[in-house]
Amino acid sequence: MTEVPLHGLTDESERLAREVLDVALARLRQDPASLGGMATPEELACRVGQSITPDGIGGDEALRRWVEELGPANVAVDHPRYLAFIPHAPTEAAVVFDLLVGASGIYAGSWLEASGAVYAENEALRWLADLAGFPAEAGGTFVPGGTLGNLSALHTARDAALRQRHGKRPERWLLAASTEAHSSVRQAARVLDIDILDVPVDSSWRMTGSGLRAALEASAGEGLFAVVASAGATNFGSIDDLAAIAQVCQDRNIWLHVDGAYGLAALAAPSKRAAFAGIESADSFIVDPHKWLFAPYDACALLYRDPAQARAAHTQSADYLDSLNARNEWNPADYAVQLSRRARGLPFWFSLAVHGTNAYRDALEATLALASQAAEAIQRRSYLHLLHEPDLTALVFRREGWRGKDYDRWSARLLESGTAFVQPTIVAGEPAARLVVLNPRTTIADIELVLEEMA
Ligand SMILES: *Cc1c(COP(=O)(O)O)cnc(C)c1O
């Protein structure tokens, strides 16, 4: 075994670097990549054993273990027939740029240390802010995911409310969210120790202005400080009535946060833009480029109408940080629960810069059109019943006569044969099938294949 030194690019470490890059390129060349799968801890212990040893196993052997054993024990979420949860479809430009970000030694928490990276990230955030109709002073940062985005926005909202109340805390803080809101909203409320006022949804799984108003009127809580609306709730992709909700929030001086981790990507699709009317009046929103904006994991864009509120809530203060804080520059660390950070918005920025925003518009429209075709393909089959005309690209439907275990078998069969990755969901207490299309590589033939497995 030839020694690879801990640091320094020697002949040997450069050879290893090339091999790793070759593996990455080979992965990009596969079209489609193999679906992969899950192994049990026992299987992996048997096949891989222990890789970390006092003397190291060497680059060739470590890479072999990844390529032959560990890599295949992951599901390819970017496979065109990965249709479960929320799929993933990064562009090649974004993926390779992510490799470069890792090699560039950038600490992207402060402008002083990462002005070039933060400038580029802010350009990508600006594109999103413009799509939403946010004002010129709007801004924010990229965080690892929607979960941290929602948490950071809600901390900002409560901190702003506390300042408005001159520091006087209510007995319990309260936020309003619909019963369809993502689990991460509930998790953020737990972390922040906030109660949730559940707002019922209408027959299309949407929160409406009147539904919100009625829930607020019925609630005795004086600690209400925020409403979380969904722009693409995860189960059905339903979009709340943002304009009416924004009006209620304005009347009562309550922070409106819009969770669009999946759905707000469609702001860039002209055919859907009207469904998001009212987003321009929100105080903050999130959208995950690692979902429907074709970036690799992990990246959530978090935007504030008035970033000063976020700085007041999030800026960390310490003797060793105050030289940064005194400079009045755009420090991404000041807008979320984070300090050290990867410039995780850069792969998204690079792909947008390479391809242009029109290519994004076209790709989003193409997946929306495919979702309509898929809905028709479901409706054409007498044994399937569509439960909801899709607002975006989530298809939820039932197979006549199937019970929970039938959906589980369908899902297991498709994964075991390496055909597709699908997962059932629950609607009104009963199991249902759920497919989400957002990968531009997915075709109607892929969808038909999965539906035929239900015949
Ligand atoms: C995926 C999702 C989240 C959570 O985002 P992560 O990036 O997985 O943390 C939050 N809200 C909605 C609506 C989502 O679809």
XYZ file of C-alpha atoms and ligand atoms in Angstrom:
470
model
C 0.000 0.000 0.000
C 1.383 3.402 -0.992
C 1.105 6.124 1.599
C -1.270 9.034 1.043
C -0.001 11.860 3.270
C -2.476 13.574 5.591
C -1.992 16.880 3.777
C -0.339 17.892 0.522
C -1.004 16.855 -3.070
C 1.694 14.276 -3.736
C 1.663 11.983 -6.777
C -0.133 9.404 -4.695
C -2.815 11.725 -3.306
C -3.343 13.240 -6.757
C -3.876 9.766 -8.200
C -6.489 9.144 -5.498
C -8.090 12.531 -6.214
C -8.454 11.608 -9.890
C -9.996 8.287 -9.002
C -12.559 9.934 -6.748
C -13.378 12.452 -9.491
C -13.682 9.606 -12.013
C -16.181 7.847 -9.775
C -18.171 11.068 -9.468
C -18.136 11.546 -13.246
C -19.133 7.940 -13.846
C -22.102 8.495 -11.542
C -23.151 11.525 -13.600
C -22.793 9.546 -16.847
C -25.244 6.835 -15.760
C -28.620 7.692 -17.224
C -30.463 6.635 -15.265
C -28.319 5.785 -12.259
C -29.209 2.460 -10.716
C -31.946 2.849 -8.135
C -29.877 1.496 -5.249
C -31.542 0.246 -2.118
C -31.323 -0.358 1.576
C -29.122 -2.837 3.440
C -29.477 -3.851 7.083
C -26.791 -2.941 9.618
C -25.874 -6.655 9.798
C -25.446 -6.941 6.034
C -23.226 -3.879 5.941
C -21.205 -5.050 8.942
C -20.625 -8.329 7.132
C -19.752 -6.820 3.742
C -17.857 -3.716 4.830
C -16.766 -4.401 8.372
C -14.599 -1.793 9.972
C -12.964 0.801 7.731
C -11.488 3.037 10.393
C -8.283 1.585 11.797
C -5.220 3.073 13.520
C -3.075 2.796 10.364
C -5.709 3.461 7.676
C -6.808 1.026 4.958
C -5.516 3.241 2.124
C -7.320 5.184 -0.571
C -7.836 2.322 -3.034
C -9.472 0.091 -0.465
C -11.581 2.857 1.119
C -12.827 3.910 -2.318
C -13.512 0.290 -3.279
C -15.662 -0.158 -0.187
C -17.652 2.925 -1.148
C -18.073 2.001 -4.808
C -18.863 -1.677 -4.289
C -20.671 -1.822 -0.958
C -21.655 1.475 0.646
C -22.622 3.518 -2.425
C -25.160 0.964 -3.729
C -26.760 0.851 -0.270
C -28.313 4.271 -0.875
C -31.468 5.016 -2.824
C -30.832 7.266 -5.840
C -33.242 10.048 -5.016
C -32.513 11.595 -8.420
C -33.673 8.453 -10.266
C -36.500 9.301 -12.719
C -38.715 6.724 -11.028
C -38.024 7.937 -7.504
C -41.541 9.273 -6.959
C -41.837 9.125 -3.154
C -41.770 11.924 -0.566
C -40.188 14.859 -2.451
C -37.762 13.764 -5.200
C -34.480 15.429 -6.139
C -33.101 16.374 -9.543
C -29.877 18.399 -9.400
C -28.381 19.611 -12.669
C -24.925 18.361 -13.617
C -23.673 21.958 -13.429
C -24.853 22.276 -9.833
C -23.423 18.898 -8.810
C -19.935 19.490 -10.153
C -19.832 22.995 -8.740
C -20.630 21.525 -5.337
C -17.376 19.545 -5.599
C -15.523 22.794 -6.253
C -17.190 24.524 -3.283
C -15.836 21.759 -1.057
C -12.343 22.235 -2.461
C -12.321 26.010 -2.074
C -11.783 26.549 1.649
C -14.598 29.063 2.053
C -16.086 30.047 5.392
C -19.364 31.562 4.236
C -20.605 32.986 7.532
C -19.213 36.477 6.973
C -18.795 38.935 4.117
C -15.233 39.709 5.240
C -14.196 36.112 4.658
C -16.465 35.169 1.727
C -17.466 38.307 -0.169
C -17.329 36.562 -3.552
C -19.377 33.570 -2.435
C -21.914 35.677 -0.553
C -22.280 38.064 -3.498
C -23.141 35.103 -5.728
C -25.484 33.514 -3.173
C -27.237 36.842 -2.727
C -27.763 37.095 -6.480
C -29.596 33.754 -6.374
C -31.622 34.906 -3.349
C -32.467 38.111 -5.224
C -33.894 36.109 -8.127
C -36.230 34.365 -5.699
C -37.114 37.626 -3.925
C -38.007 39.215 -7.273
C -40.174 36.235 -8.246
C -42.056 36.715 -4.980
C -42.360 40.487 -5.445
C -40.329 41.266 -2.329
C -38.904 44.809 -1.938
C -35.347 45.830 -2.817
C -34.156 45.670 0.795
C -35.302 42.025 1.206
C -32.646 39.371 1.806
C -31.665 36.326 3.751
C -29.411 33.311 3.559
C -29.187 29.653 2.616
C -29.599 27.105 5.413
C -29.393 23.291 5.202
C -33.112 22.643 4.803
C -36.678 23.749 5.243
C -36.674 22.549 8.820
C -33.956 25.014 9.817
C -35.462 27.665 7.546
C -38.839 27.466 9.280
C -37.201 27.422 12.711
C -35.019 30.450 11.935
C -37.913 32.461 10.469
C -40.154 31.707 13.440
C -37.447 32.711 15.902
C -37.133 36.014 14.010
C -40.917 36.486 14.067
C -41.172 35.913 17.802
C -38.191 38.111 18.552
C -39.792 40.914 16.509
C -43.069 40.421 18.413
C -41.222 40.574 21.727
C -39.649 43.899 20.742
C -43.053 45.223 19.677
C -44.380 44.301 23.122
C -41.437 46.059 24.766
C -40.148 42.794 26.144
C -43.385 41.766 27.837
C -43.941 38.036 27.284
C -47.430 36.514 27.048
C -48.215 33.512 29.205
C -47.836 31.260 26.124
C -46.650 32.163 22.637
C -48.943 30.899 19.897
C -48.611 30.411 16.165
C -51.370 29.512 13.738
C -50.856 26.865 11.062
C -53.152 24.590 9.123
C -53.528 20.925 9.909
C -51.727 20.269 6.580
C -48.606 22.254 7.605
C -45.340 20.311 7.363
C -44.111 18.376 10.407
C -41.110 20.733 10.625
C -43.432 23.608 11.594
C -44.622 21.588 14.577
C -41.035 20.672 15.351
C -39.993 24.344 15.275
C -42.823 25.102 17.716
C -41.506 22.388 20.038
C -37.953 23.723 19.873
C -39.173 27.256 20.557
C -41.721 26.061 23.159
C -44.657 27.643 21.323
C -48.258 26.395 21.186
C -49.949 25.813 17.836
C -53.411 26.990 16.920
C -54.672 24.421 14.383
C -56.557 25.993 11.503
C -58.877 23.581 9.673
C -58.476 23.302 5.887
C -61.197 23.415 3.247
C -62.186 20.487 1.029
C -59.089 21.113 -1.159
C -56.765 20.896 1.862
C -56.169 24.667 1.808
C -56.136 27.176 4.629
C -58.459 30.054 3.702
C -58.721 33.599 5.032
C -62.139 32.907 6.559
C -60.922 29.656 8.125
C -58.005 31.508 9.680
C -60.190 34.376 10.883
C -62.657 31.980 12.496
C -59.881 30.069 14.257
C -58.337 33.305 15.551
C -61.680 34.571 16.811
C -62.341 31.317 18.637
C -58.915 31.342 20.289
C -58.427 33.012 23.653
C -54.621 33.099 23.367
C -53.137 36.603 23.570
C -49.711 35.352 22.543
C -50.400 34.853 18.826
C -47.463 36.286 16.880
C -47.278 34.404 13.549
C -49.221 32.529 10.917
C -47.471 29.843 8.888
C -49.091 29.343 5.488
C -48.132 26.533 3.103
C -47.374 27.138 -0.546
C -47.333 23.512 -1.563
C -48.209 21.512 1.569
C -46.261 18.303 1.407
C -48.982 15.646 1.178
C -51.094 17.105 -1.658
C -49.062 20.087 -2.751
C -52.014 22.315 -1.859
C -51.456 26.087 -1.823
C -53.146 28.096 0.936
C -55.065 31.257 0.032
C -52.067 33.504 0.598
C -53.742 36.798 -0.378
C -56.646 36.376 2.047
C -54.324 35.091 4.788
C -51.972 38.057 4.272
C -54.937 40.397 4.710
C -55.852 38.773 8.038
C -52.233 39.062 9.184
C -52.047 42.727 8.165
C -55.294 43.551 9.983
C -53.944 42.011 13.175
C -50.306 42.947 12.796
C -49.144 39.322 12.811
C -46.030 37.955 11.064
C -46.809 35.868 7.980
C -44.299 33.136 7.181
C -44.852 31.087 4.028
C -43.460 27.552 3.938
C -42.827 26.859 0.272
C -39.984 24.362 0.662
C -41.312 22.348 -2.260
C -43.978 24.462 -3.933
C -42.570 27.975 -4.151
C -40.203 26.831 -6.900
C -43.261 27.168 -9.135
C -43.083 30.953 -8.676
C -40.839 30.640 -11.724
C -43.594 28.916 -13.744
C -45.859 31.549 -15.343
C -48.776 29.097 -15.524
C -48.776 28.786 -11.709
C -47.773 32.272 -10.628
C -51.351 33.411 -9.915
C -51.814 30.614 -7.359
C -49.217 32.351 -5.155
C -50.875 35.801 -5.194
C -50.305 37.342 -1.778
C -46.762 35.981 -1.325
C -45.526 39.543 -1.918
C -47.140 40.522 1.416
C -45.431 37.829 3.486
C -42.797 38.747 6.072
C -40.644 35.699 5.294
C -40.665 32.594 3.137
C -38.563 29.541 2.408
C -37.975 27.444 -0.701
C -35.562 24.498 -0.990
C -33.360 24.537 -4.105
C -32.596 20.869 -3.285
C -36.207 20.038 -4.096
C -37.719 21.551 -7.245
C -34.952 24.015 -8.137
C -32.486 21.358 -9.231
C -29.645 21.865 -6.720
C -27.870 19.143 -4.722
C -28.449 18.614 -1.010
C -28.507 20.622 1.011
C -29.912 24.086 0.452
C -32.925 26.032 1.652
C -33.328 29.682 0.684
C -34.689 31.762 3.571
C -35.884 35.275 2.703
C -37.076 38.153 4.855
C -38.985 41.253 3.779
C -37.128 43.230 6.486
C -33.763 41.559 7.150
C -33.049 43.921 10.065
C -35.560 41.897 12.106
C -33.543 38.751 11.406
C -30.253 40.411 12.330
C -31.732 41.525 15.637
C -32.841 37.963 16.350
C -29.869 35.957 15.085
C -26.613 37.929 15.261
C -24.290 36.202 17.706
C -22.271 38.471 19.914
C -18.908 37.678 21.468
C -15.546 39.366 21.960
C -14.115 37.370 19.051
C -17.075 38.173 16.715
C -17.719 41.834 17.380
C -15.043 42.957 14.910
C -17.230 41.331 12.200
C -20.461 42.776 13.572
C -18.990 46.294 13.613
C -18.384 46.231 9.854
C -22.004 46.578 8.749
C -21.621 44.015 5.972
C -23.945 41.234 4.820
C -23.012 38.344 7.101
C -25.117 35.247 6.282
C -24.627 33.976 9.837
C -26.872 36.834 11.045
C -30.046 35.570 9.367
C -30.542 32.053 10.748
C -29.539 29.629 13.464
C -26.007 29.124 12.153
C -22.468 30.499 12.348
C -19.913 28.408 10.438
C -21.486 27.580 7.129
C -20.783 26.028 3.763
C -21.597 28.342 0.852
C -24.461 25.963 0.114
C -26.228 28.378 -2.224
C -23.332 28.352 -4.699
C -24.238 25.195 -6.671
C -27.707 26.695 -7.231
C -26.182 30.034 -8.249
C -23.784 28.348 -10.705
C -26.515 26.314 -12.363
C -28.759 29.385 -12.684
C -25.879 31.378 -14.140
C -24.938 28.635 -16.616
C -28.418 27.837 -17.867
C -30.329 31.066 -17.349
C -33.660 31.483 -15.647
C -35.660 30.659 -18.804
C -34.338 27.101 -18.672
C -35.662 26.848 -15.110
C -39.037 28.220 -16.197
C -39.215 25.614 -18.986
C -38.192 22.714 -16.742
C -40.808 23.678 -14.142
C -43.520 23.990 -16.783
C -42.520 20.601 -18.194
C -42.898 18.862 -14.832
C -46.234 20.612 -14.235
C -47.436 19.377 -17.641
C -46.252 15.865 -16.793
C -48.216 15.973 -13.521
C -51.381 16.803 -15.506
C -50.695 13.925 -17.888
C -50.107 11.640 -14.920
C -53.426 12.727 -13.380
C -55.138 11.782 -16.658
C -53.339 8.446 -16.713
C -54.730 7.746 -13.232
C -58.249 8.839 -14.177
C -58.175 6.621 -17.288
C -57.749 3.509 -15.137
C -61.023 2.341 -13.649
C -59.263 0.667 -10.705
C -57.669 3.969 -9.572
C -59.326 7.003 -7.973
C -57.604 10.368 -7.869
C -58.304 12.049 -4.501
C -57.422 15.611 -5.482
C -56.812 17.460 -8.740
C -53.130 18.377 -8.202
C -52.360 22.032 -7.345
C -48.727 21.306 -8.170
C -47.148 17.931 -8.952
C -48.253 15.615 -6.123
C -50.690 12.867 -7.160
C -52.645 11.185 -4.393
C -54.956 8.326 -5.347
C -56.402 5.013 -4.216
C -56.455 1.554 -5.740
C -59.899 0.009 -5.485
C -59.987 -2.782 -2.937
C -56.464 -2.214 -1.597
C -55.613 -2.062 2.073
C -52.470 -0.863 3.791
C -50.506 -4.066 3.199
C -51.289 -3.992 -0.543
C -49.711 -0.548 -0.863
C -46.725 -1.758 1.168
C -46.277 -4.752 -1.133
C -46.516 -2.541 -4.221
C -43.820 -0.300 -2.809
C -41.566 -3.232 -1.775
C -41.962 -4.999 -5.140
C -40.964 -1.907 -7.116
C -37.900 -1.292 -4.949
C -36.735 -4.910 -4.904
C -36.863 -5.129 -8.692
C -34.933 -1.850 -8.968
C -37.846 -0.344 -10.883
C -39.071 2.547 -8.779
C -39.192 4.032 -5.296
C -42.721 4.844 -4.117
C -44.275 5.181 -0.678
C -47.923 5.214 0.402
C -49.430 7.988 2.500
C -52.490 8.295 4.746
C -55.520 10.397 3.829
C -58.369 10.759 6.331
C -57.083 7.742 8.222
C -56.973 5.472 5.140
C -53.901 4.503 3.087
C -53.435 5.933 -0.393
C -50.757 5.993 -3.073
C -48.786 9.203 -3.541
C -46.447 10.073 -6.419
C -44.576 13.347 -6.763
C -43.101 14.295 -10.128
C -40.459 16.992 -10.168
C -37.578 15.385 -12.022
C -37.489 16.642 -15.630
C -36.070 13.217 -16.600
C -39.267 11.481 -15.506
C -41.521 10.608 -18.460
C -45.153 9.581 -18.723
C -43.888 6.072 -19.547
C -42.209 5.962 -16.114
C -45.514 6.873 -14.464
C -47.483 4.326 -16.522
C -45.033 1.605 -15.491
C -45.693 2.311 -11.823
C -49.472 2.495 -12.336
C -49.494 -0.825 -14.254
C -47.983 -2.462 -11.152
C -51.299 -1.678 -9.442
C -53.502 -3.342 -12.061
C -39.573 19.264 2.637
C -40.407 20.246 3.344
C -39.982 20.843 4.529
C -38.710 20.427 5.221
O -37.607 20.735 4.460
P -36.216 19.956 4.681
O -35.366 20.587 3.637
O -36.510 18.506 4.429
O -35.766 20.216 6.065
C -40.764 21.824 5.084
N -41.925 22.186 4.520
C -42.382 21.628 3.390
C -43.686 22.099 2.809
C -41.647 20.632 2.756
O -42.101 20.079 1.627
